[in-house]
Short mmCIF file of N, CA and C in Angstrom, two decimals:
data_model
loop_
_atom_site.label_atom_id
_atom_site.label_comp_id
_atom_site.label_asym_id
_atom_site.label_seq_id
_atom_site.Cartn_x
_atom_site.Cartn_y
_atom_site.Cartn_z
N UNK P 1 29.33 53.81 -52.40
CA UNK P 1 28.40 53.05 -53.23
C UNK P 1 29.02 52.88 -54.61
N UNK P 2 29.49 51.54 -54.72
CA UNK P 2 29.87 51.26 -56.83
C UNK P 2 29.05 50.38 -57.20
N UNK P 3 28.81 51.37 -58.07
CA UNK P 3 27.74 50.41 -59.39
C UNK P 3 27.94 51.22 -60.47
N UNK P 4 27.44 50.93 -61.71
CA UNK P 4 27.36 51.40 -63.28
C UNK P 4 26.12 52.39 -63.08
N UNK P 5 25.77 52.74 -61.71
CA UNK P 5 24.51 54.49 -62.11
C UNK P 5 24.55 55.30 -62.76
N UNK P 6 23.36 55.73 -63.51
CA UNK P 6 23.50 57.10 -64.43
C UNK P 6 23.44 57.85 -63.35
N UNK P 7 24.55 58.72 -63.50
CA UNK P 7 24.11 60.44 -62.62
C UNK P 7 22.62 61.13 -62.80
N UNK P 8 22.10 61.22 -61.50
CA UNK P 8 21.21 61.96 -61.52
C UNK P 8 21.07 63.55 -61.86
N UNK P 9 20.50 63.81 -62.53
CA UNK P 9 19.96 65.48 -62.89
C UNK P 9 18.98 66.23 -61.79
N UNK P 10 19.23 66.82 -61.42
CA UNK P 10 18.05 67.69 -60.47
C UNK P 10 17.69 69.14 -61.92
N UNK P 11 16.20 69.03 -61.69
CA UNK P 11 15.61 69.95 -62.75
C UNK P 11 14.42 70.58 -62.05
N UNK P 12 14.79 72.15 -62.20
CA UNK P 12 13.64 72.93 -61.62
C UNK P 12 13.23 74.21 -62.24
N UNK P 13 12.27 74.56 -61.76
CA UNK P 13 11.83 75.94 -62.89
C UNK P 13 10.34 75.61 -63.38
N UNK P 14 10.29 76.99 -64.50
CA UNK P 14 8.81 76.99 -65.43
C UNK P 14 8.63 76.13 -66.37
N UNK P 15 8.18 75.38 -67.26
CA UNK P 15 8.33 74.81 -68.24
C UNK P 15 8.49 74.07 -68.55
N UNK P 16 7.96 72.94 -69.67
CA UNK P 16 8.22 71.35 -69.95
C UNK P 16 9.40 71.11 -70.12
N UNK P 17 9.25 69.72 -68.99
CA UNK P 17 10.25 68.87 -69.53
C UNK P 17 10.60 67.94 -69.97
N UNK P 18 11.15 67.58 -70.87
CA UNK P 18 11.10 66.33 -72.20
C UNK P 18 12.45 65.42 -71.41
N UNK P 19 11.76 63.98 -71.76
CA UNK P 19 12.94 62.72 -71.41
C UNK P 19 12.12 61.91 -72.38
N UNK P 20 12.90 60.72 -72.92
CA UNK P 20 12.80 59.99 -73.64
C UNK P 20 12.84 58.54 -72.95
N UNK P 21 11.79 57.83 -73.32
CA UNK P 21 12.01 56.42 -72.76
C UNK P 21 11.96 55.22 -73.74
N UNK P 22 12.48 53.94 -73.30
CA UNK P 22 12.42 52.45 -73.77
C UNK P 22 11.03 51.97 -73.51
N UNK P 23 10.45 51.30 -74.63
CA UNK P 23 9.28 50.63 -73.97
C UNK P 23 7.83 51.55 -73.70
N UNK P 24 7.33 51.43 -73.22
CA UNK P 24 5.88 51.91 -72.10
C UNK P 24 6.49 52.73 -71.12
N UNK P 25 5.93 54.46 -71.41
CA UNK P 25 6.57 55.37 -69.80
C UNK P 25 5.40 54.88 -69.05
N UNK P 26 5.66 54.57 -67.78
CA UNK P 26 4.54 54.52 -67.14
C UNK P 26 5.06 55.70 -65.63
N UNK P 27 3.99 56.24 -65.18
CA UNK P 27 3.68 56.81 -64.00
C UNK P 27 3.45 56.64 -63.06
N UNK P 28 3.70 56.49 -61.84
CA UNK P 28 3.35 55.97 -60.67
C UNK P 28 3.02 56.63 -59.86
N UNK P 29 2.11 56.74 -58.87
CA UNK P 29 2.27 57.58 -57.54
C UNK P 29 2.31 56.70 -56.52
N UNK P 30 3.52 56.96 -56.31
CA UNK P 30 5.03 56.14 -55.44
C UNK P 30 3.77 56.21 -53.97
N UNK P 31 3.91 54.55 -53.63
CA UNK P 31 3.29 54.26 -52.07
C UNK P 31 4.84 54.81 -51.04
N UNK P 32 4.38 54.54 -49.54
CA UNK P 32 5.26 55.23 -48.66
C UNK P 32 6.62 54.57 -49.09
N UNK P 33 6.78 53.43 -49.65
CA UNK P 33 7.96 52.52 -49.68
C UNK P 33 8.04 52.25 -51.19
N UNK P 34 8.93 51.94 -51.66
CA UNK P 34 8.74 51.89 -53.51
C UNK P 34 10.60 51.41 -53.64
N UNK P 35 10.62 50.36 -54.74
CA UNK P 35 11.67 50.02 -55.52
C UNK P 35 11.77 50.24 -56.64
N UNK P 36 12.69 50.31 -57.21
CA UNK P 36 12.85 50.31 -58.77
C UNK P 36 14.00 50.12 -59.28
N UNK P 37 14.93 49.27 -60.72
CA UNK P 37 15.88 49.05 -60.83
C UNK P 37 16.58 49.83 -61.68
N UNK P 38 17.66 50.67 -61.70
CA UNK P 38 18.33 51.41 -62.31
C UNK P 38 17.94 51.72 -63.99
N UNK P 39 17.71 50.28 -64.41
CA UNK P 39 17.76 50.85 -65.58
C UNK P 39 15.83 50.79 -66.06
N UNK P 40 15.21 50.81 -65.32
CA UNK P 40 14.17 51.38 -65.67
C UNK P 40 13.74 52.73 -64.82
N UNK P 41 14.40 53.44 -64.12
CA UNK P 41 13.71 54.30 -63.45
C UNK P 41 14.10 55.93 -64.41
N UNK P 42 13.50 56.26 -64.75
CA UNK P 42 13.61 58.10 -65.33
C UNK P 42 13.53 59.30 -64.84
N UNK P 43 12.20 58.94 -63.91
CA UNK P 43 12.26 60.48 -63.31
C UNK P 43 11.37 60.23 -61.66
N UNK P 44 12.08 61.60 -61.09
CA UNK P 44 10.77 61.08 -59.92
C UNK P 44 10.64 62.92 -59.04
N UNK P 45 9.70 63.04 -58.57
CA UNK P 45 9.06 64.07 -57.97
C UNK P 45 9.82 64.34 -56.60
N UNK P 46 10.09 65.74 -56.19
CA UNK P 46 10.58 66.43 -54.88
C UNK P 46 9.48 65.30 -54.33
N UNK P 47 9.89 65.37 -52.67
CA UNK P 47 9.20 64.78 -51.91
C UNK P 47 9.59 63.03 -51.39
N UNK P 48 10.52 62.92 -52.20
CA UNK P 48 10.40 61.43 -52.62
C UNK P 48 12.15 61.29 -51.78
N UNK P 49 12.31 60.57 -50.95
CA UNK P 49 13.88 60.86 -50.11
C UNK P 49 14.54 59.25 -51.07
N UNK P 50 15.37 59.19 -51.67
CA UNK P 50 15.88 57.52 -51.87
C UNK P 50 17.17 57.44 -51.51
N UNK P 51 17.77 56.01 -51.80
CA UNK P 51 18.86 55.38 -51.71
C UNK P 51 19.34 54.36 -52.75
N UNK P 52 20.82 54.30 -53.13
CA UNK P 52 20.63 53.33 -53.50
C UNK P 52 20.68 51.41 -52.91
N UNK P 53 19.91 50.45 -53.22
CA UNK P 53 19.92 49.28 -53.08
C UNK P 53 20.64 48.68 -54.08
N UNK P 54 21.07 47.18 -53.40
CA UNK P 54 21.04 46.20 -54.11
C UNK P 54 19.87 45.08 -54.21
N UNK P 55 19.33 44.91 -55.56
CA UNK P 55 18.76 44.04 -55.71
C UNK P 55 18.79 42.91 -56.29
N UNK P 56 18.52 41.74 -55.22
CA UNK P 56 19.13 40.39 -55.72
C UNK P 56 18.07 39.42 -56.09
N UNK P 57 18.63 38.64 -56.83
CA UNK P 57 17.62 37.34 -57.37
C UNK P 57 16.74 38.02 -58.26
N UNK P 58 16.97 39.53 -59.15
CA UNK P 58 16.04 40.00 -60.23
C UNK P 58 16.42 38.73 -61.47
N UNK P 59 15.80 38.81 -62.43
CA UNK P 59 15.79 38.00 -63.25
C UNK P 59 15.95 38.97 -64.58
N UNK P 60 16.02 40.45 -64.47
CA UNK P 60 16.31 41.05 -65.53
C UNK P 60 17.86 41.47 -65.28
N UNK P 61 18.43 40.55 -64.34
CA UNK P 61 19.96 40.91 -64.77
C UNK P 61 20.75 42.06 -64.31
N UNK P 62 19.44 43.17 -63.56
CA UNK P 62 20.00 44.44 -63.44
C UNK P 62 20.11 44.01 -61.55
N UNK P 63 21.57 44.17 -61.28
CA UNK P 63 21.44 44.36 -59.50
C UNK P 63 21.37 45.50 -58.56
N UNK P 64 21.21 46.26 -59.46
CA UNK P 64 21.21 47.82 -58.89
C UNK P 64 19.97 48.64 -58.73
N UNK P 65 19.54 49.09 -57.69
CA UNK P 65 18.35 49.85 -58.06
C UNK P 65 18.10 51.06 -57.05
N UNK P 66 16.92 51.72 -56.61
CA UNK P 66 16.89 52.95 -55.80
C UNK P 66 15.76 52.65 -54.66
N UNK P 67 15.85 52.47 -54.17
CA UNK P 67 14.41 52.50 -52.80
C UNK P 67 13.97 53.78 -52.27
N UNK P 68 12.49 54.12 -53.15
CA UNK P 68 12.01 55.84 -52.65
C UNK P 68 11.06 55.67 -50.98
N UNK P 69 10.95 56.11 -50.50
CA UNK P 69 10.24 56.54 -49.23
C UNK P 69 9.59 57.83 -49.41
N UNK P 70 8.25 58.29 -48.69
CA UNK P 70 8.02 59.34 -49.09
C UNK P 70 6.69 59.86 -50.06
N UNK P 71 5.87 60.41 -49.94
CA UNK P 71 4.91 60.86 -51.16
C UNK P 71 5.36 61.42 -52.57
N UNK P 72 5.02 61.33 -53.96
CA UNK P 72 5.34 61.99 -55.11
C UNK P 72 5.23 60.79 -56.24
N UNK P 73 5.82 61.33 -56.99
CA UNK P 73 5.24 60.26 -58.82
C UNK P 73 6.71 59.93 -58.79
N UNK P 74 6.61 58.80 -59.65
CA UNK P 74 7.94 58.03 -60.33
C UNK P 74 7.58 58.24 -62.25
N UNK P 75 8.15 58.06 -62.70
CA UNK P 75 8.01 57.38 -64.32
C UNK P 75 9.08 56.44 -64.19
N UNK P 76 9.06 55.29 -65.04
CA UNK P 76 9.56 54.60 -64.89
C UNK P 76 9.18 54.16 -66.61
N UNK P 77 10.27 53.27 -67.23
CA UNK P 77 10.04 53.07 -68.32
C UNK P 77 10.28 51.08 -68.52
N UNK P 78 9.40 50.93 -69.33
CA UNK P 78 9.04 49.43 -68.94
C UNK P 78 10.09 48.50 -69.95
N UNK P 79 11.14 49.13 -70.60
CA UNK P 79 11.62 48.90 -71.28
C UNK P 79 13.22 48.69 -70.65
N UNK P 80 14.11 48.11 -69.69
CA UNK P 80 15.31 48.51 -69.74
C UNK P 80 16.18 49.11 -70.52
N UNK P 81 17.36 49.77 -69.98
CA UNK P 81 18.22 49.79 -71.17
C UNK P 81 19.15 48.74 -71.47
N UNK P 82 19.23 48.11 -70.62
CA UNK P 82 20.11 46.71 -71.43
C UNK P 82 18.82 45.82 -72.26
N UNK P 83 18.21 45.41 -72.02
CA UNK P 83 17.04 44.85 -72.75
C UNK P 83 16.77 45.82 -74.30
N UNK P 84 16.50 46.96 -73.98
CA UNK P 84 16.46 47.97 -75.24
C UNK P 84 18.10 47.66 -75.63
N UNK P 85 19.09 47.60 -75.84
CA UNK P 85 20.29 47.40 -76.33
C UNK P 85 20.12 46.47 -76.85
N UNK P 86 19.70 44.63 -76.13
CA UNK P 86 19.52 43.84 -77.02
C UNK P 86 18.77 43.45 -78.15
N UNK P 87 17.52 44.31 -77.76
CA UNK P 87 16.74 44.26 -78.62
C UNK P 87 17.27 45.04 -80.21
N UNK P 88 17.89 46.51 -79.79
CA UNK P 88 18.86 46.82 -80.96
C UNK P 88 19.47 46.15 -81.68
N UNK P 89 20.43 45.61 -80.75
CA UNK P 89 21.20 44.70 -81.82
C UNK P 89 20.89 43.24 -82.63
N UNK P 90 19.79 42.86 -82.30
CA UNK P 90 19.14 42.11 -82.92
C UNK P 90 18.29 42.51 -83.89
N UNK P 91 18.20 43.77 -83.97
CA UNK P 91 17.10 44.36 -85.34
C UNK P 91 18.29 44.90 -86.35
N UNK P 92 19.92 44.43 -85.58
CA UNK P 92 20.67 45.24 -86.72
C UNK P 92 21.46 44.31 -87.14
N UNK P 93 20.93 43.48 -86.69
CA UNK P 93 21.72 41.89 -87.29
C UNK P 93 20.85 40.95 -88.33
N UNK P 94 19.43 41.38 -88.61
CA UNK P 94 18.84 40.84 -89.12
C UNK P 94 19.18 41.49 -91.08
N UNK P 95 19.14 40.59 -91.58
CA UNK P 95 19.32 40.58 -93.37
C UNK P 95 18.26 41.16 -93.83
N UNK P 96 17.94 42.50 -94.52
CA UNK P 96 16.80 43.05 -95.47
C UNK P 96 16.77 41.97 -97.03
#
């Protein structure tokens, strides 16, 4: 499988855990079948088996994404990170 994926983290134990998102975190509780595209997906719950896909004809540019199967939560952040990048650099191009 090649694509530009962030490596996944596996995280377990007592205690909060902090991630940071682009945009709106939103939460899901993932139906038996579920998509999502790389650069909005953050976190997701044991239980949840995925893969990665390609996804074509998106219109946000991103062709990469994960297909979960399975019961558990997603977060997902409504913000890409290429979208959050452009949006950066357009707030750092602007004249005070």
């Amino acid at each position: 499988f090649a694509t530009k994926s962030p490596a996944l983290m596996r995280c377990s134990g007592w205690g909060d855990l902090w991630f940071n998102a682009g945009g709106g975190l939103i939460e899901i509780n993932a139906p038996e079948d579920y998509q999502v595209s790389i650069g909005n997906l953050l976190a997701f719950t044991e239980g949840l088996d995925y893969k990665p896909i390609r996804l074509d004809g998106q219109k946000t540019g991103e062709s990469w994404g994960y297909k979960f199967k399975g019961q558990g939560k997603l977060w997902v952040q409504s913000l890409s990170i290429p979208a959050m990048s452009s949006w950066v650099r357009l707030m750092r191009s602007l004249k005070s």
